[in-house]
Amino acid sequence: RAGFLHPEKHHGLAAVDTKGAATKQPEARLYFYPDTETHVLHLLCIGFKKSQREDLRACRRLVDRIRGGRSDG
């Protein structure tokens, strides 16, 4: 398993993160949702560690809209 890929606990979301190495950049995350029913990878948002809670909340709302009422986990 890749160290930069993290499954999130909600709605089948996952994140790719990057640590802000030598330049002391903040850690950034790309949140995505792989829709296994339609075989589409939805790129949802890019955020930072300090906005993680709000980013996840927004991503969950987007996934709910994408699913359109489907219950696939």
mmCIF file of N, CA and C in Angstrom:
data_model
loop_
_atom_site.group_PDB
_atom_site.id
_atom_site.type_symbol
_atom_site.label_atom_id
_atom_site.label_comp_id
_atom_site.label_asym_id
_atom_site.label_seq_id
_atom_site.Cartn_x
_atom_site.Cartn_y
_atom_site.Cartn_z
ATOM 1 N N ARG A 1 0.842 -1.183 0.000
ATOM 2 C CA ARG A 1 0.000 0.000 0.000
ATOM 3 C C ARG A 1 0.878 1.234 0.000
ATOM 4 N N ALA A 2 0.531 2.213 -0.790
ATOM 5 C CA ALA A 2 1.313 3.442 -0.904
ATOM 6 C C ALA A 2 1.077 4.345 0.310
ATOM 7 N N GLY A 3 2.146 4.925 0.837
ATOM 8 C CA GLY A 3 2.047 5.767 2.020
ATOM 9 C C GLY A 3 1.346 7.084 1.793
ATOM 10 N N PHE A 4 1.203 7.508 0.556
ATOM 11 C CA PHE A 4 0.564 8.784 0.249
ATOM 12 C C PHE A 4 -0.916 8.642 -0.074
ATOM 13 N N LEU A 5 -1.432 7.428 -0.110
ATOM 14 C CA LEU A 5 -2.834 7.159 -0.417
ATOM 15 C C LEU A 5 -3.539 6.766 0.866
ATOM 16 N N HIS A 6 -4.614 7.487 1.194
ATOM 17 C CA HIS A 6 -5.317 7.257 2.455
ATOM 18 C C HIS A 6 -6.811 7.113 2.222
ATOM 19 N N PRO A 7 -7.375 5.948 2.556
ATOM 20 C CA PRO A 7 -8.833 5.858 2.529
ATOM 21 C C PRO A 7 -9.401 6.682 3.680
ATOM 22 N N GLU A 8 -10.451 7.407 3.419
ATOM 23 C CA GLU A 8 -11.133 8.157 4.469
ATOM 24 C C GLU A 8 -12.257 7.285 5.012
ATOM 25 N N LYS A 9 -12.750 7.609 6.195
ATOM 26 C CA LYS A 9 -13.740 6.769 6.862
ATOM 27 C C LYS A 9 -15.162 6.992 6.367
ATOM 28 N N HIS A 10 -15.361 7.914 5.466
ATOM 29 C CA HIS A 10 -16.714 8.314 5.092
ATOM 30 C C HIS A 10 -16.970 8.140 3.602
ATOM 31 N N HIS A 11 -18.084 7.555 3.263
ATOM 32 C CA HIS A 11 -18.635 7.567 1.919
ATOM 33 C C HIS A 11 -17.731 6.983 0.835
ATOM 34 N N GLY A 12 -16.750 6.169 1.159
ATOM 35 C CA GLY A 12 -15.872 5.622 0.132
ATOM 36 C C GLY A 12 -14.852 6.609 -0.407
ATOM 37 N N LEU A 13 -14.672 7.716 0.287
ATOM 38 C CA LEU A 13 -13.699 8.730 -0.129
ATOM 39 C C LEU A 13 -12.278 8.244 0.085
ATOM 40 N N ALA A 14 -11.360 8.807 -0.674
ATOM 41 C CA ALA A 14 -9.943 8.550 -0.476
ATOM 42 C C ALA A 14 -9.194 9.852 -0.720
ATOM 43 N N ALA A 15 -7.954 9.896 -0.243
ATOM 44 C CA ALA A 15 -7.141 11.102 -0.403
ATOM 45 C C ALA A 15 -5.714 10.725 -0.771
ATOM 46 N N VAL A 16 -5.123 11.558 -1.599
ATOM 47 C CA VAL A 16 -3.702 11.481 -1.896
ATOM 48 C C VAL A 16 -3.095 12.687 -1.211
ATOM 49 N N ASP A 17 -2.061 12.459 -0.405
ATOM 50 C CA ASP A 17 -1.483 13.616 0.270
ATOM 51 C C ASP A 17 -0.019 13.790 -0.081
ATOM 52 N N THR A 18 0.430 15.002 0.138
ATOM 53 C CA THR A 18 1.819 15.346 -0.097
ATOM 54 C C THR A 18 2.322 16.096 1.123
ATOM 55 N N LYS A 19 3.442 15.707 1.596
ATOM 56 C CA LYS A 19 4.037 16.399 2.741
ATOM 57 C C LYS A 19 4.802 17.601 2.208
ATOM 58 N N GLY A 20 4.796 18.678 2.933
ATOM 59 C CA GLY A 20 5.460 19.890 2.489
ATOM 60 C C GLY A 20 6.948 19.895 2.758
ATOM 61 N N ALA A 21 7.666 18.983 2.282
ATOM 62 C CA ALA A 21 9.111 18.743 2.411
ATOM 63 C C ALA A 21 9.972 19.936 2.835
ATOM 64 N N ALA A 22 11.068 20.144 2.153
ATOM 65 C CA ALA A 22 12.093 21.113 2.550
ATOM 66 C C ALA A 22 11.614 22.563 2.506
ATOM 67 N N THR A 23 10.666 22.859 1.676
ATOM 68 C CA THR A 23 10.197 24.240 1.536
ATOM 69 C C THR A 23 9.200 24.628 2.624
ATOM 70 N N LYS A 24 8.905 23.699 3.511
ATOM 71 C CA LYS A 24 7.958 23.916 4.612
ATOM 72 C C LYS A 24 6.571 24.331 4.115
ATOM 73 N N GLN A 25 6.203 23.785 2.985
ATOM 74 C CA GLN A 25 4.860 23.986 2.464
ATOM 75 C C GLN A 25 3.894 23.183 3.325
ATOM 76 N N PRO A 26 2.672 23.658 3.473
ATOM 77 C CA PRO A 26 1.694 22.863 4.236
ATOM 78 C C PRO A 26 1.334 21.581 3.480
ATOM 79 N N GLU A 27 0.957 20.557 4.241
ATOM 80 C CA GLU A 27 0.532 19.299 3.643
ATOM 81 C C GLU A 27 -0.749 19.528 2.847
ATOM 82 N N ALA A 28 -0.758 19.094 1.593
ATOM 83 C CA ALA A 28 -1.936 19.240 0.735
ATOM 84 C C ALA A 28 -2.540 17.863 0.497
ATOM 85 N N ARG A 29 -3.862 17.860 0.284
ATOM 86 C CA ARG A 29 -4.566 16.604 0.013
ATOM 87 C C ARG A 29 -5.507 16.785 -1.167
ATOM 88 N N LEU A 30 -5.511 15.774 -2.024
ATOM 89 C CA LEU A 30 -6.463 15.703 -3.115
ATOM 90 C C LEU A 30 -7.475 14.633 -2.736
ATOM 91 N N TYR A 31 -8.726 15.026 -2.608
ATOM 92 C CA TYR A 31 -9.792 14.084 -2.244
ATOM 93 C C TYR A 31 -10.491 13.610 -3.512
ATOM 94 N N PHE A 32 -10.774 12.309 -3.541
ATOM 95 C CA PHE A 32 -11.450 11.754 -4.701
ATOM 96 C C PHE A 32 -12.417 10.654 -4.280
ATOM 97 N N TYR A 33 -13.323 10.335 -5.197
ATOM 98 C CA TYR A 33 -14.315 9.292 -4.965
ATOM 99 C C TYR A 33 -14.364 8.383 -6.189
ATOM 100 N N PRO A 34 -13.964 7.120 -6.040
ATOM 101 C CA PRO A 34 -14.075 6.176 -7.151
ATOM 102 C C PRO A 34 -15.476 5.559 -7.166
ATOM 103 N N ASP A 35 -16.262 5.919 -8.144
ATOM 104 C CA ASP A 35 -17.625 5.407 -8.257
ATOM 105 C C ASP A 35 -17.559 4.056 -8.955
ATOM 106 N N THR A 36 -17.683 2.997 -8.183
ATOM 107 C CA THR A 36 -17.542 1.654 -8.738
ATOM 108 C C THR A 36 -18.724 1.238 -9.611
ATOM 109 N N GLU A 37 -19.846 1.902 -9.450
ATOM 110 C CA GLU A 37 -21.002 1.567 -10.286
ATOM 111 C C GLU A 37 -20.851 2.123 -11.691
ATOM 112 N N THR A 38 -20.360 3.357 -11.819
ATOM 113 C CA THR A 38 -20.230 3.993 -13.139
ATOM 114 C C THR A 38 -18.807 3.931 -13.688
ATOM 115 N N HIS A 39 -17.853 3.449 -12.860
ATOM 116 C CA HIS A 39 -16.440 3.366 -13.248
ATOM 117 C C HIS A 39 -15.863 4.744 -13.570
ATOM 118 N N VAL A 40 -16.256 5.730 -12.772
ATOM 119 C CA VAL A 40 -15.767 7.097 -12.929
ATOM 120 C C VAL A 40 -15.015 7.487 -11.662
ATOM 121 N N LEU A 41 -13.861 8.108 -11.842
ATOM 122 C CA LEU A 41 -13.091 8.631 -10.720
ATOM 123 C C LEU A 41 -13.387 10.121 -10.613
ATOM 124 N N HIS A 42 -14.056 10.513 -9.537
ATOM 125 C CA HIS A 42 -14.432 11.916 -9.323
ATOM 126 C C HIS A 42 -13.372 12.602 -8.471
ATOM 127 N N LEU A 43 -12.747 13.641 -9.003
ATOM 128 C CA LEU A 43 -11.808 14.456 -8.236
ATOM 129 C C LEU A 43 -12.629 15.542 -7.560
ATOM 130 N N LEU A 44 -12.632 15.566 -6.235
ATOM 131 C CA LEU A 44 -13.573 16.395 -5.501
ATOM 132 C C LEU A 44 -13.012 17.729 -5.054
ATOM 133 N N CYS A 45 -11.852 17.735 -4.427
ATOM 134 C CA CYS A 45 -11.288 19.001 -3.980
ATOM 135 C C CYS A 45 -9.839 18.812 -3.548
ATOM 136 N N ILE A 46 -9.143 19.921 -3.467
ATOM 137 C CA ILE A 46 -7.788 19.954 -2.921
ATOM 138 C C ILE A 46 -7.848 20.808 -1.671
ATOM 139 N N GLY A 47 -7.267 20.317 -0.603
ATOM 140 C CA GLY A 47 -7.296 21.069 0.647
ATOM 141 C C GLY A 47 -6.009 20.883 1.428
ATOM 142 N N PHE A 48 -5.955 21.534 2.563
ATOM 143 C CA PHE A 48 -4.796 21.472 3.441
ATOM 144 C C PHE A 48 -5.201 20.848 4.770
ATOM 145 N N LYS A 49 -4.218 20.425 5.519
ATOM 146 C CA LYS A 49 -4.468 19.769 6.804
ATOM 147 C C LYS A 49 -5.369 20.612 7.705
ATOM 148 N N LYS A 50 -5.129 21.907 7.751
ATOM 149 C CA LYS A 50 -5.922 22.726 8.671
ATOM 150 C C LYS A 50 -7.373 22.912 8.224
ATOM 151 N N SER A 51 -7.677 22.615 6.959
ATOM 152 C CA SER A 51 -9.071 22.705 6.500
ATOM 153 C C SER A 51 -9.693 21.324 6.296
ATOM 154 N N GLN A 52 -9.049 20.290 6.816
ATOM 155 C CA GLN A 52 -9.467 18.912 6.571
ATOM 156 C C GLN A 52 -10.919 18.648 6.972
ATOM 157 N N ARG A 53 -11.316 19.112 8.127
ATOM 158 C CA ARG A 53 -12.685 18.856 8.602
ATOM 159 C C ARG A 53 -13.724 19.436 7.634
ATOM 160 N N GLU A 54 -13.519 20.682 7.228
ATOM 161 C CA GLU A 54 -14.451 21.321 6.293
ATOM 162 C C GLU A 54 -14.386 20.668 4.910
ATOM 163 N N ASP A 55 -13.177 20.293 4.490
ATOM 164 C CA ASP A 55 -13.016 19.637 3.188
ATOM 165 C C ASP A 55 -13.776 18.317 3.150
ATOM 166 N N LEU A 56 -13.635 17.518 4.202
ATOM 167 C CA LEU A 56 -14.339 16.234 4.250
ATOM 168 C C LEU A 56 -15.850 16.431 4.268
ATOM 169 N N ARG A 57 -16.310 17.419 4.974
ATOM 170 C CA ARG A 57 -17.753 17.709 5.013
ATOM 171 C C ARG A 57 -18.257 18.045 3.601
ATOM 172 N N ALA A 58 -17.520 18.888 2.894
ATOM 173 C CA ALA A 58 -17.908 19.253 1.527
ATOM 174 C C ALA A 58 -17.850 18.036 0.601
ATOM 175 N N CYS A 59 -16.831 17.207 0.764
ATOM 176 C CA CYS A 59 -16.702 16.011 -0.076
ATOM 177 C C CYS A 59 -17.848 15.037 0.164
ATOM 178 N N ARG A 60 -18.252 14.868 1.401
ATOM 179 C CA ARG A 60 -19.383 13.971 1.695
ATOM 180 C C ARG A 60 -20.653 14.468 1.014
ATOM 181 N N ARG A 61 -20.860 15.774 1.025
ATOM 182 C CA ARG A 61 -22.040 16.322 0.339
ATOM 183 C C ARG A 61 -21.956 16.061 -1.169
ATOM 184 N N LEU A 62 -20.769 16.235 -1.740
ATOM 185 C CA LEU A 62 -20.597 15.972 -3.171
ATOM 186 C C LEU A 62 -20.857 14.510 -3.512
ATOM 187 N N VAL A 63 -20.350 13.610 -2.700
ATOM 188 C CA VAL A 63 -20.570 12.182 -2.950
ATOM 189 C C VAL A 63 -22.055 11.850 -2.851
ATOM 190 N N ASP A 64 -22.744 12.427 -1.895
ATOM 191 C CA ASP A 64 -24.194 12.211 -1.796
ATOM 192 C C ASP A 64 -24.891 12.644 -3.082
ATOM 193 N N ARG A 65 -24.480 13.772 -3.631
ATOM 194 C CA ARG A 65 -25.070 14.256 -4.892
ATOM 195 C C ARG A 65 -24.711 13.338 -6.059
ATOM 196 N N ILE A 66 -23.463 12.870 -6.081
ATOM 197 C CA ILE A 66 -23.018 11.978 -7.143
ATOM 198 C C ILE A 66 -23.834 10.679 -7.115
ATOM 199 N N ARG A 67 -23.993 10.139 -5.930
ATOM 200 C CA ARG A 67 -24.745 8.881 -5.779
ATOM 201 C C ARG A 67 -26.217 9.056 -6.111
ATOM 202 N N GLY A 68 -26.724 10.234 -5.901
ATOM 203 C CA GLY A 68 -28.119 10.504 -6.227
ATOM 204 C C GLY A 68 -29.105 9.589 -5.532
ATOM 205 N N GLY A 69 -28.812 9.259 -4.285
ATOM 206 C CA GLY A 69 -29.724 8.413 -3.538
ATOM 207 C C GLY A 69 -29.372 6.938 -3.566
ATOM 208 N N ARG A 70 -28.391 6.553 -4.388
ATOM 209 C CA ARG A 70 -27.969 5.145 -4.383
ATOM 210 C C ARG A 70 -27.357 4.824 -3.025
ATOM 211 N N SER A 71 -27.463 3.595 -2.602
ATOM 212 C CA SER A 71 -26.843 3.189 -1.340
ATOM 213 C C SER A 71 -25.794 2.117 -1.629
ATOM 214 N N ASP A 72 -24.577 2.587 -1.933
ATOM 215 C CA ASP A 72 -23.516 1.631 -2.262
ATOM 216 C C ASP A 72 -22.402 1.659 -1.224
ATOM 217 N N GLY A 73 -22.772 1.749 0.062
ATOM 218 C CA GLY A 73 -21.787 1.652 1.133
ATOM 219 C C GLY A 73 -21.565 2.918 1.775
#
